[in-house]
PDB file of C-alpha atoms and ligand atoms in Angstrom:
ATOM      1  CA  MET A  20     -18.640   0.832   5.598  1.00 45.00           C
ATOM      2  CA  ASN A  21     -20.979  -1.175   3.721  1.00 44.00           C
ATOM      3  CA  SER A  22     -19.742  -4.688   1.818  1.00 41.00           C
ATOM      4  CA  LYS A  23     -23.041  -4.407  -0.126  1.00 40.00           C
ATOM      5  CA  LYS A  24     -22.591  -1.582  -1.702  1.00 39.00           C
ATOM      6  CA  THR A  25     -18.708  -2.582  -2.375  1.00 41.00           C
ATOM      7  CA  ASN A  26     -19.290  -5.873  -3.994  1.00 39.00           C
ATOM      8  CA  ASN A  27     -20.535  -4.963  -7.274  1.00 39.00           C
ATOM      9  CA  ASP A  28     -18.296  -2.951  -8.727  1.00 43.00           C
ATOM     10  CA  LYS A  29     -14.284  -3.862  -9.837  1.00 42.00           C
ATOM     11  CA  SER A  30     -13.272  -5.780  -7.469  1.00 42.00           C
ATOM     12  CA  PRO A  31      -9.328  -6.518  -7.753  1.00 43.00           C
ATOM     13  CA  SER A  32      -8.969  -8.549 -11.288  1.00 43.00           C
ATOM     14  CA  PHE A  33      -6.839 -11.292 -10.542  1.00 41.00           C
ATOM     15  CA  GLU A  34      -6.339 -12.122 -14.203  1.00 44.00           C
ATOM     16  CA  GLY A  35      -2.641 -13.454 -14.470  1.00 43.00           C
ATOM     17  CA  ILE A  36      -1.783 -13.928 -11.263  1.00 51.00           C
ATOM     18  CA  LYS A  37      -0.809 -17.687 -10.718  1.00 53.00           C
ATOM     19  CA  GLY A  38      -2.108 -20.117  -7.874  1.00 60.00           C
ATOM     20  CA  GLY A  39      -3.804 -16.385  -6.120  1.00 89.00           C
ATOM     21  CA  LEU A  40       0.388 -15.082  -5.814  1.00 92.00           C
ATOM     22  CA  ILE A  41       0.308 -11.221  -5.775  1.00 96.00           C
ATOM     23  CA  VAL A  42       4.001 -10.868  -4.860  1.00 97.00           C
ATOM     24  CA  GLU A  43       6.846 -13.379  -5.940  1.00 97.00           C
ATOM     25  CA  VAL A  44      10.489 -12.732  -4.905  1.00 98.00           C
ATOM     26  CA  LYS A  45      13.078 -14.508  -5.624  1.00 98.00           C
ATOM     27  CA  ASN A  46      17.004 -13.956  -4.699  1.00 98.00           C
ATOM     28  CA  LEU A  47      16.645 -10.292  -4.269  1.00 98.00           C
ATOM     29  CA  VAL A  48      19.718  -8.217  -3.934  1.00 98.00           C
ATOM     30  CA  LYS A  49      19.918  -4.536  -3.561  1.00 98.00           C
ATOM     31  CA  LYS A  50      23.069  -2.486  -3.920  1.00 98.00           C
ATOM     32  CA  PHE A  51      23.445   0.886  -3.488  1.00 97.00           C
ATOM     33  CA  PRO A  52      26.755   2.987  -5.181  1.00 95.00           C
ATOM     34  CA  VAL A  53      28.447   4.488  -1.815  1.00 94.00           C
ATOM     35  CA  GLY A  54      31.558   6.282  -2.366  1.00 93.00           C
ATOM     36  CA  ALA A  55      33.473   4.055  -4.335  1.00 93.00           C
ATOM     37  CA  GLY A  56      31.892   0.662  -3.709  1.00 96.00           C
ATOM     38  CA  PHE A  57      28.698  -0.757  -2.819  1.00 96.00           C
ATOM     39  CA  PHE A  58      25.986  -0.891   0.340  1.00 97.00           C
ATOM     40  CA  THR A  59      23.750  -3.918   0.974  1.00 98.00           C
ATOM     41  CA  ALA A  60      21.031  -3.083   1.290  1.00 98.00           C
ATOM     42  CA  LEU A  61      19.218  -6.133   0.731  1.00 98.00           C
ATOM     43  CA  ASN A  62      20.757  -9.481   0.647  1.00 98.00           C
ATOM     44  CA  ASP A  63      19.224 -12.511  -1.064  1.00 97.00           C
ATOM     45  CA  ILE A  64      15.858 -11.947  -0.233  1.00 98.00           C
ATOM     46  CA  ASN A  65      13.120 -14.755  -1.208  1.00 98.00           C
ATOM     47  CA  LEU A  66       9.133 -14.344  -0.267  1.00 98.00           C
ATOM     48  CA  GLU A  67       6.299 -14.924  -1.807  1.00 97.00           C
ATOM     49  CA  PHE A  68       2.723 -13.155  -1.231  1.00 97.00           C
ATOM     50  CA  SER A  69      -0.323 -14.236  -1.910  1.00 95.00           C
ATOM     51  CA  GLU A  70      -3.758 -12.060  -2.273  1.00 93.00           C
ATOM     52  CA  GLY A  71      -5.665 -11.468   1.078  1.00 93.00           C
ATOM     53  CA  GLU A  72      -2.282 -10.247   2.551  1.00 95.00           C
ATOM     54  CA  PHE A  73      -2.306  -8.176   5.321  1.00 96.00           C
ATOM     55  CA  THR A  74       1.549  -8.401   6.483  1.00 97.00           C
ATOM     56  CA  GLY A  75       4.228  -6.029   7.827  1.00 98.00           C
ATOM     57  CA  LEU A  76       7.634  -5.828   6.858  1.00 98.00           C
ATOM     58  CA  VAL A  77       8.838  -4.930  10.258  1.00 97.00           C
ATOM     59  CA  GLY A  78      12.705  -4.799  11.635  1.00 96.00           C
ATOM     60  CA  PRO A  79      15.116  -1.907  12.724  1.00 94.00           C
ATOM     61  CA  SER A  80      15.800   1.437  10.635  1.00 94.00           C
ATOM     62  CA  GLY A  81      18.527   0.417   8.071  1.00 95.00           C
ATOM     63  CA  SER A  82      17.166  -3.030   7.771  1.00 97.00           C
ATOM     64  CA  GLY A  83      16.122  -2.589   3.887  1.00 97.00           C
ATOM     65  CA  LYS A  84      12.113  -2.117   5.141  1.00 97.00           C
ATOM     66  CA  THR A  85      11.697   0.769   2.512  1.00 96.00           C
ATOM     67  CA  THR A  86      14.363  -0.601  -0.139  1.00 97.00           C
ATOM     68  CA  LEU A  87      11.781  -3.522  -0.515  1.00 97.00           C
ATOM     69  CA  LEU A  88       8.471  -2.156  -0.244  1.00 97.00           C
ATOM     70  CA  ASN A  89      10.066   0.563  -3.315  1.00 95.00           C
ATOM     71  CA  ILE A  90      11.070  -2.602  -5.261  1.00 96.00           C
ATOM     72  CA  ILE A  91       7.618  -4.542  -5.016  1.00 97.00           C
ATOM     73  CA  GLY A  92       6.100  -0.937  -5.859  1.00 96.00           C
ATOM     74  CA  SER A  93       8.245  -0.453  -9.051  1.00 94.00           C
ATOM     75  CA  LEU A  94       9.774   2.539  -7.928  1.00 92.00           C
ATOM     76  CA  ASP A  95      13.053   0.710  -7.394  1.00 93.00           C
ATOM     77  CA  VAL A  96      14.859  -2.024  -9.475  1.00 92.00           C
ATOM     78  CA  PRO A  97      16.957  -5.095  -8.812  1.00 94.00           C
ATOM     79  CA  THR A  98      20.300  -5.151  -8.531  1.00 96.00           C
ATOM     80  CA  SER A  99      20.035  -9.198  -9.456  1.00 96.00           C
ATOM     81  CA  GLY A 100      17.539 -11.580  -8.656  1.00 97.00           C
ATOM     82  CA  GLU A 101      13.854 -11.259  -9.382  1.00 96.00           C
ATOM     83  CA  VAL A 102      10.578  -9.748  -8.155  1.00 97.00           C
ATOM     84  CA  VAL A 103       7.253 -10.252  -9.878  1.00 96.00           C
ATOM     85  CA  VAL A 104       3.850  -7.903  -9.316  1.00 96.00           C
ATOM     86  CA  ILE A 105       0.861  -9.346 -10.514  1.00 94.00           C
ATOM     87  CA  GLY A 106       2.447 -11.449 -13.122  1.00 93.00           C
ATOM     88  CA  LYS A 107       4.947  -8.977 -14.321  1.00 93.00           C
ATOM     89  CA  SER A 108       9.040  -8.813 -13.850  1.00 94.00           C
ATOM     90  CA  ILE A 109       9.851  -5.761 -12.087  1.00 91.00           C
ATOM     91  CA  GLY A 110      13.425  -5.593 -13.720  1.00 88.00           C
ATOM     92  CA  ASN A 111      11.926  -6.220 -17.106  1.00 89.00           C
ATOM     93  CA  LEU A 112       9.630  -2.993 -17.141  1.00 92.00           C
ATOM     94  CA  SER A 113       9.888  -0.063 -18.771  1.00 93.00           C
ATOM     95  CA  PRO A 114       9.213   2.910 -17.298  1.00 93.00           C
ATOM     96  CA  LYS A 115       6.113   3.495 -19.191  1.00 94.00           C
ATOM     97  CA  GLN A 116       5.142  -0.194 -18.247  1.00 94.00           C
ATOM     98  CA  ALA A 117       6.344   0.543 -14.435  1.00 94.00           C
ATOM     99  CA  ALA A 118       4.050   3.437 -14.356  1.00 94.00           C
ATOM    100  CA  LYS A 119       0.993   1.298 -15.919  1.00 93.00           C
ATOM    101  CA  LEU A 120       1.642  -1.252 -13.149  1.00 94.00           C
ATOM    102  CA  ARG A 121       1.593   1.339 -10.349  1.00 94.00           C
ATOM    103  CA  LYS A 122      -1.475   3.286 -11.950  1.00 91.00           C
ATOM    104  CA  GLU A 123      -3.791   0.206 -12.726  1.00 92.00           C
ATOM    105  CA  GLU A 124      -2.784  -2.289  -9.587  1.00 93.00           C
ATOM    106  CA  LEU A 125      -1.457  -0.820  -6.657  1.00 96.00           C
ATOM    107  CA  GLY A 126      -2.136   1.474  -3.920  1.00 94.00           C
ATOM    108  CA  PHE A 127       0.551   3.785  -2.124  1.00 95.00           C
ATOM    109  CA  ILE A 128       0.230   5.475   1.303  1.00 93.00           C
ATOM    110  CA  PHE A 129       3.177   7.626   2.626  1.00 88.00           C
ATOM    111  CA  GLN A 130       4.025   8.887   6.071  1.00 86.00           C
ATOM    112  CA  ASN A 131       3.697  12.346   5.323  1.00 85.00           C
ATOM    113  CA  TYR A 132       0.889  11.581   3.465  1.00 89.00           C
ATOM    114  CA  ASN A 133       1.805  13.383   0.203  1.00 91.00           C
ATOM    115  CA  LEU A 134      -1.521  15.556  -0.801  1.00 95.00           C
ATOM    116  CA  LEU A 135      -1.392  17.864  -3.062  1.00 95.00           C
ATOM    117  CA  PRO A 136      -2.061  21.080  -0.886  1.00 96.00           C
ATOM    118  CA  VAL A 137      -4.094  22.769  -3.376  1.00 97.00           C
ATOM    119  CA  TYR A 138      -6.600  20.497  -4.090  1.00 97.00           C
ATOM    120  CA  THR A 139      -9.677  19.898  -2.419  1.00 98.00           C
ATOM    121  CA  VAL A 140     -10.262  16.579  -0.393  1.00 98.00           C
ATOM    122  CA  PHE A 141     -12.311  15.168  -3.443  1.00 98.00           C
ATOM    123  CA  GLU A 142      -9.311  16.358  -5.967  1.00 98.00           C
ATOM    124  CA  ASN A 143      -6.992  14.794  -3.958  1.00 97.00           C
ATOM    125  CA  VAL A 144      -9.060  11.459  -4.085  1.00 97.00           C
ATOM    126  CA  GLU A 145     -10.274  11.555  -7.740  1.00 97.00           C
ATOM    127  CA  PHE A 146      -6.495  12.149  -8.784  1.00 95.00           C
ATOM    128  CA  PRO A 147      -5.481   8.374  -9.759  1.00 94.00           C
ATOM    129  CA  LEU A 148      -8.856   7.972 -11.138  1.00 96.00           C
ATOM    130  CA  LEU A 149      -8.207  10.633 -14.244  1.00 94.00           C
ATOM    131  CA  LEU A 150      -5.047   8.342 -15.502  1.00 90.00           C
ATOM    132  CA  LEU A 151      -7.669   5.564 -15.637  1.00 90.00           C
ATOM    133  CA  ASN A 152     -10.298   5.890 -18.647  1.00 88.00           C
ATOM    134  CA  LEU A 153     -13.612   6.670 -16.473  1.00 93.00           C
ATOM    135  CA  SER A 154     -16.411   9.115 -17.398  1.00 96.00           C
ATOM    136  CA  ALA A 155     -16.886  12.006 -14.853  1.00 97.00           C
ATOM    137  CA  GLY A 156     -19.738  10.393 -13.657  1.00 97.00           C
ATOM    138  CA  GLU A 157     -18.144   7.173 -12.414  1.00 96.00           C
ATOM    139  CA  ARG A 158     -15.186   9.097 -10.910  1.00 97.00           C
ATOM    140  CA  LYS A 159     -17.223  11.111  -8.752  1.00 98.00           C
ATOM    141  CA  LYS A 160     -19.341   7.954  -7.748  1.00 97.00           C
ATOM    142  CA  ARG A 161     -16.146   6.077  -6.810  1.00 95.00           C
ATOM    143  CA  VAL A 162     -14.987   9.244  -4.938  1.00 97.00           C
ATOM    144  CA  MET A 163     -17.680   9.818  -3.218  1.00 97.00           C
ATOM    145  CA  GLU A 164     -17.634   5.968  -2.318  1.00 93.00           C
ATOM    146  CA  THR A 165     -14.742   5.665  -0.939  1.00 93.00           C
ATOM    147  CA  LEU A 166     -14.854   8.947   1.208  1.00 95.00           C
ATOM    148  CA  GLU A 167     -18.064   7.249   2.570  1.00 92.00           C
ATOM    149  CA  TRP A 168     -16.020   4.020   3.768  1.00 87.00           C
ATOM    150  CA  LEU A 169     -13.332   6.517   5.258  1.00 88.00           C
ATOM    151  CA  GLY A 170     -15.850   8.966   7.228  1.00 90.00           C
ATOM    152  CA  LEU A 171     -14.626  11.718   5.330  1.00 94.00           C
ATOM    153  CA  THR A 172     -18.371  12.861   3.617  1.00 95.00           C
ATOM    154  CA  ASP A 173     -18.375  16.064   5.212  1.00 97.00           C
ATOM    155  CA  LYS A 174     -14.823  16.596   4.402  1.00 97.00           C
ATOM    156  CA  VAL A 175     -15.383  16.880   0.912  1.00 98.00           C
ATOM    157  CA  ASN A 176     -14.555  20.103   0.035  1.00 98.00           C
ATOM    158  CA  SER A 177     -12.033  20.904   2.628  1.00 98.00           C
ATOM    159  CA  ARG A 178      -8.077  21.554   1.817  1.00 98.00           C
ATOM    160  CA  PRO A 179      -5.159  19.502   3.351  1.00 96.00           C
ATOM    161  CA  ALA A 180      -4.475  22.403   5.583  1.00 96.00           C
ATOM    162  CA  GLN A 181      -7.919  22.996   7.153  1.00 97.00           C
ATOM    163  CA  LEU A 182      -7.473  18.894   7.906  1.00 96.00           C
ATOM    164  CA  SER A 183      -5.996  16.950  11.018  1.00 93.00           C
ATOM    165  CA  GLY A 184      -3.735  14.352  10.775  1.00 90.00           C
ATOM    166  CA  GLY A 185      -5.590  11.310  11.141  1.00 91.00           C
ATOM    167  CA  GLU A 186      -8.087  12.925   8.282  1.00 93.00           C
ATOM    168  CA  CYS A 187      -5.392  13.678   6.069  1.00 94.00           C
ATOM    169  CA  GLN A 188      -4.239   9.907   6.346  1.00 91.00           C
ATOM    170  CA  ARG A 189      -7.751   8.692   5.437  1.00 93.00           C
ATOM    171  CA  VAL A 190      -7.664  10.954   2.584  1.00 95.00           C
ATOM    172  CA  ALA A 191      -4.759   8.935   1.734  1.00 95.00           C
ATOM    173  CA  ILE A 192      -5.952   6.031   2.564  1.00 93.00           C
ATOM    174  CA  ALA A 193      -9.237   7.114  -0.568  1.00 94.00           C
ATOM    175  CA  ARG A 194      -6.677   7.784  -2.657  1.00 95.00           C
ATOM    176  CA  ALA A 195      -4.792   4.689  -2.153  1.00 94.00           C
ATOM    177  CA  MET A 196      -7.876   2.320  -2.546  1.00 91.00           C
ATOM    178  CA  VAL A 197     -10.028   4.503  -4.949  1.00 94.00           C
ATOM    179  CA  LYS A 198      -9.180   2.404  -8.160  1.00 90.00           C
ATOM    180  CA  ARG A 199      -9.680  -0.947  -6.360  1.00 89.00           C
ATOM    181  CA  PRO A 200      -5.703  -1.824  -6.204  1.00 92.00           C
ATOM    182  CA  VAL A 201      -5.235  -5.278  -5.949  1.00 92.00           C
ATOM    183  CA  LEU A 202      -1.986  -4.414  -3.730  1.00 96.00           C
ATOM    184  CA  VAL A 203      -1.432  -1.474  -1.590  1.00 96.00           C
ATOM    185  CA  LEU A 204       2.090  -0.705  -0.231  1.00 97.00           C
ATOM    186  CA  ALA A 205       2.097   1.478   3.211  1.00 96.00           C
ATOM    187  CA  ASP A 206       5.545   2.409   4.375  1.00 95.00           C
ATOM    188  CA  GLU A 207       5.304   3.949   8.245  1.00 93.00           C
ATOM    189  CA  PRO A 208       1.760   4.814   7.517  1.00 91.00           C
ATOM    190  CA  THR A 209       1.537   5.439  11.646  1.00 91.00           C
ATOM    191  CA  ALA A 210       4.369   7.708  12.035  1.00 88.00           C
ATOM    192  CA  ASN A 211       2.429  10.960  12.043  1.00 86.00           C
ATOM    193  CA  LEU A 212      -0.522   9.514  13.867  1.00 86.00           C
ATOM    194  CA  ASP A 213      -1.537   9.704  17.643  1.00 87.00           C
ATOM    195  CA  SER A 214      -2.743   6.249  19.046  1.00 90.00           C
ATOM    196  CA  ALA A 215      -6.239   6.673  18.880  1.00 88.00           C
ATOM    197  CA  ASN A 216      -5.702   8.001  14.890  1.00 84.00           C
ATOM    198  CA  SER A 217      -3.788   5.062  14.403  1.00 89.00           C
ATOM    199  CA  HIS A 218      -6.078   2.042  15.508  1.00 91.00           C
ATOM    200  CA  ASN A 219      -8.433   4.163  13.730  1.00 87.00           C
ATOM    201  CA  ILE A 220      -7.246   3.984  10.360  1.00 88.00           C
ATOM    202  CA  LEU A 221      -5.916   0.499  11.204  1.00 93.00           C
ATOM    203  CA  LYS A 222      -8.890  -1.018  12.002  1.00 91.00           C
ATOM    204  CA  MET A 223     -10.059   0.980   8.331  1.00 88.00           C
ATOM    205  CA  MET A 224      -7.914  -0.617   6.369  1.00 91.00           C
ATOM    206  CA  LEU A 225      -8.352  -4.385   7.843  1.00 93.00           C
ATOM    207  CA  GLN A 226     -11.819  -4.034   7.189  1.00 90.00           C
ATOM    208  CA  LEU A 227     -10.928  -2.856   3.123  1.00 89.00           C
ATOM    209  CA  ASN A 228      -8.917  -6.038   3.135  1.00 94.00           C
ATOM    210  CA  GLU A 229     -11.585  -8.199   4.580  1.00 93.00           C
ATOM    211  CA  GLU A 230     -14.663  -6.851   2.498  1.00 91.00           C
ATOM    212  CA  LEU A 231     -12.870  -6.157  -0.556  1.00 87.00           C
ATOM    213  CA  LYS A 232      -9.875  -8.775  -0.413  1.00 89.00           C
ATOM    214  CA  THR A 233      -7.800  -5.716  -1.307  1.00 92.00           C
ATOM    215  CA  SER A 234      -3.517  -6.600  -0.299  1.00 96.00           C
ATOM    216  CA  PHE A 235      -2.223  -4.793   1.891  1.00 97.00           C
ATOM    217  CA  ILE A 236       2.156  -4.374   2.736  1.00 98.00           C
ATOM    218  CA  PHE A 237       3.457  -2.090   5.687  1.00 97.00           C
ATOM    219  CA  ALA A 238       6.630  -1.131   5.938  1.00 96.00           C
ATOM    220  CA  THR A 239       6.551  -0.475  10.257  1.00 95.00           C
ATOM    221  CA  HIS A 240       8.166  -0.787  13.444  1.00 91.00           C
ATOM    222  CA  ASP A 241       5.279   0.597  15.273  1.00 92.00           C
ATOM    223  CA  GLU A 242       4.061  -1.957  17.458  1.00 92.00           C
ATOM    224  CA  LYS A 243       0.168  -0.592  17.349  1.00 93.00           C
ATOM    225  CA  VAL A 244       0.505  -1.786  13.397  1.00 94.00           C
ATOM    226  CA  ILE A 245       2.071  -4.802  14.280  1.00 95.00           C
ATOM    227  CA  ALA A 246      -0.849  -5.615  16.070  1.00 94.00           C
ATOM    228  CA  TYR A 247      -2.905  -5.876  13.391  1.00 96.00           C
ATOM    229  CA  LEU A 248      -0.532  -7.983  11.176  1.00 96.00           C
ATOM    230  CA  LYS A 249      -1.919 -11.031   9.654  1.00 96.00           C
ATOM    231  CA  ARG A 250       1.783 -11.946   8.706  1.00 97.00           C
ATOM    232  CA  ILE A 251       5.150 -10.370   9.807  1.00 97.00           C
ATOM    233  CA  ILE A 252       8.158 -10.483   7.945  1.00 98.00           C
ATOM    234  CA  ARG A 253      11.170  -9.218  10.133  1.00 98.00           C
ATOM    235  CA  LEU A 254      14.356  -7.715   8.393  1.00 98.00           C
ATOM    236  CA  GLN A 255      17.765  -7.650   9.628  1.00 98.00           C
ATOM    237  CA  ASP A 256      21.082  -6.189   7.879  1.00 97.00           C
ATOM    238  CA  GLY A 257      18.996  -6.966   4.694  1.00 98.00           C
ATOM    239  CA  LYS A 258      17.726 -10.566   5.520  1.00 98.00           C
ATOM    240  CA  VAL A 259      14.541 -11.798   6.328  1.00 98.00           C
ATOM    241  CA  VAL A 260      15.177 -13.704   9.825  1.00 98.00           C
ATOM    242  CA  GLU A 261      11.874 -14.175  10.645  1.00 98.00           C
ATOM    243  CA  ASP A 262       8.367 -14.809   8.255  1.00 98.00           C
ATOM    244  CA  LYS A 263       5.302 -15.815  10.429  1.00 96.00           C
ATOM    245  CA  THR A 264       1.596 -16.251  10.318  1.00 95.00           C
ATOM    246  CA  ILE A 265      -0.219 -15.098  12.681  1.00 92.00           C
ATOM    247  CA  GLN A 266      -2.703 -17.609  13.520  1.00 83.00           C
ATOM    248  CA  ALA A 267      -5.554 -15.764  15.479  1.00 73.00           C
ATOM    249  CA  THR A 268      -7.736 -12.955  14.078  1.00 64.00           C
ATOM    250  CA  PRO A 269      -5.997  -9.476  14.778  1.00 61.00           C
ATOM    251  CA  ASN A 270      -7.791  -8.353  17.222  1.00 62.00           C
ATOM    252  CA  PRO A 271      -5.816  -5.700  19.105  1.00 65.00           C
TER     253      PRO A 271
HETATM  254  N1  ATP B  21      19.643   5.574  -2.209  1.00 65.29           N
HETATM  255  C1  ATP B  21      20.372   5.437  -1.328  1.00 65.29           C
HETATM  256  N2  ATP B  21      22.229   4.973  -1.591  1.00 65.29           N
HETATM  257  C2  ATP B  21      22.392   3.906  -0.373  1.00 65.29           C
HETATM  258  N3  ATP B  21      22.074   3.965   0.763  1.00 65.29           N
HETATM  259  C3  ATP B  21      21.195   3.797   0.668  1.00 65.29           C
HETATM  260  C4  ATP B  21      19.763   3.977  -0.173  1.00 65.29           C
HETATM  261  N4  ATP B  21      18.918   3.990   0.662  1.00 65.29           N
HETATM  262  C5  ATP B  21      18.881   3.241   1.486  1.00 65.29           C
HETATM  263  N5  ATP B  21      19.984   2.976   1.574  1.00 65.29           N
HETATM  264  C6  ATP B  21      21.175   2.723   3.007  1.00 65.29           C
HETATM  265  O1  ATP B  21      20.139   1.116   2.498  1.00 65.29           O
HETATM  266  C7  ATP B  21      19.545   0.549   3.736  1.00 65.29           C
HETATM  267  C8  ATP B  21      18.298   0.478   3.957  1.00 65.29           C
HETATM  268  O2  ATP B  21      17.369   1.688   4.058  1.00 65.29           O
HETATM  269  P1  ATP B  21      16.091   1.827   4.163  1.00 65.29           P
HETATM  270  O3  ATP B  21      15.457   2.980   3.941  1.00 65.29           O
HETATM  271  O4  ATP B  21      15.519   0.392   3.421  1.00 65.29           O
HETATM  272  O5  ATP B  21      15.842   0.860   5.688  1.00 65.29           O
HETATM  273  P2  ATP B  21      13.941   0.768   6.698  1.00 65.29           P
HETATM  274  O6  ATP B  21      14.588  -0.498   7.170  1.00 65.29           O
HETATM  275  O7  ATP B  21      13.181   1.047   5.923  1.00 65.29           O
HETATM  276  O8  ATP B  21      15.159   2.199   7.224  1.00 65.29           O
HETATM  277  P3  ATP B  21      13.689   3.201   8.479  1.00 65.29           P
HETATM  278  O9  ATP B  21      12.956   2.347   9.588  1.00 65.29           O
HETATM  279  O10 ATP B  21      14.593   4.186   9.240  1.00 65.29           O
HETATM  280  O11 ATP B  21      12.455   3.502   7.855  1.00 65.29           O
HETATM  281  C9  ATP B  21      20.071   1.687   4.644  1.00 65.29           C
HETATM  282  O12 ATP B  21      20.977   1.777   5.973  1.00 65.29           O
HETATM  283  C10 ATP B  21      20.386   2.964   3.842  1.00 65.29           C
HETATM  284  O13 ATP B  21      21.035   3.769   4.570  1.00 65.29           O
HETATM  285 MG1   MG B  22      12.121   3.213   5.677  1.00 65.29          MG
END
């Protein structure tokens, strides 16, 4: 990865973001209907995330990590409380406004990669750019640059079935990064990877965080991911039980 190459283009726009805050979570409660009653998955969460985060939501299975990540990603709405993402209050957004926020500002990485099987690597990475108003030439430049960062230029015409798990996840990272989002949300991104590939993609994400200032929020219980984090937020039974900043530079 070459930082000189990446600095000229669109860097994340922080217009409308007060004091570098990209996410504010205020008195967030999320209840799911279960039978005749409700299950409280998130119980009065208060958090702030600033630009440049490399933060993990950690905690046991069922503690609410994915639920919180989905609400921050405007894929779900709070039952009560407020979540402000890049200056926009999630609970007040129409489906169309939520889709606009996701396509313009957010990148998503999932455990199962979620690549489109009939498309090539190039087409998978180009896909989010088709939703933006860019020329074919600009799209190609961005896709190829992103594939180069992630060491995938020799796989540009391959399809997902021809790739290893680690390569698929690198394509998924490229797809999340290609539009230079302000914030990337990654739910258990290493769950299907072996140790070497996990370290490989974590190093790449950390480098993207440091060179492009893209913020990352992970949901994870993988110790390999935890070793790279700059901030650890521990959830238990839908509550924040610990929020600690790691002082030393991550160096697992
Ligand atoms: N749509 C839903 N309907 C009912 N309950 C739900 C729903 N989604 C999540 N839950 C419940 O909310 C709780 C939190 O779920 P969540 O998926 O956020 O946990 P998690 O911390 O991501 O766990 P894991 O580590 O297993 O991925 C769980 O008890 C889950 O069963
Ligand atoms: Mg989860």
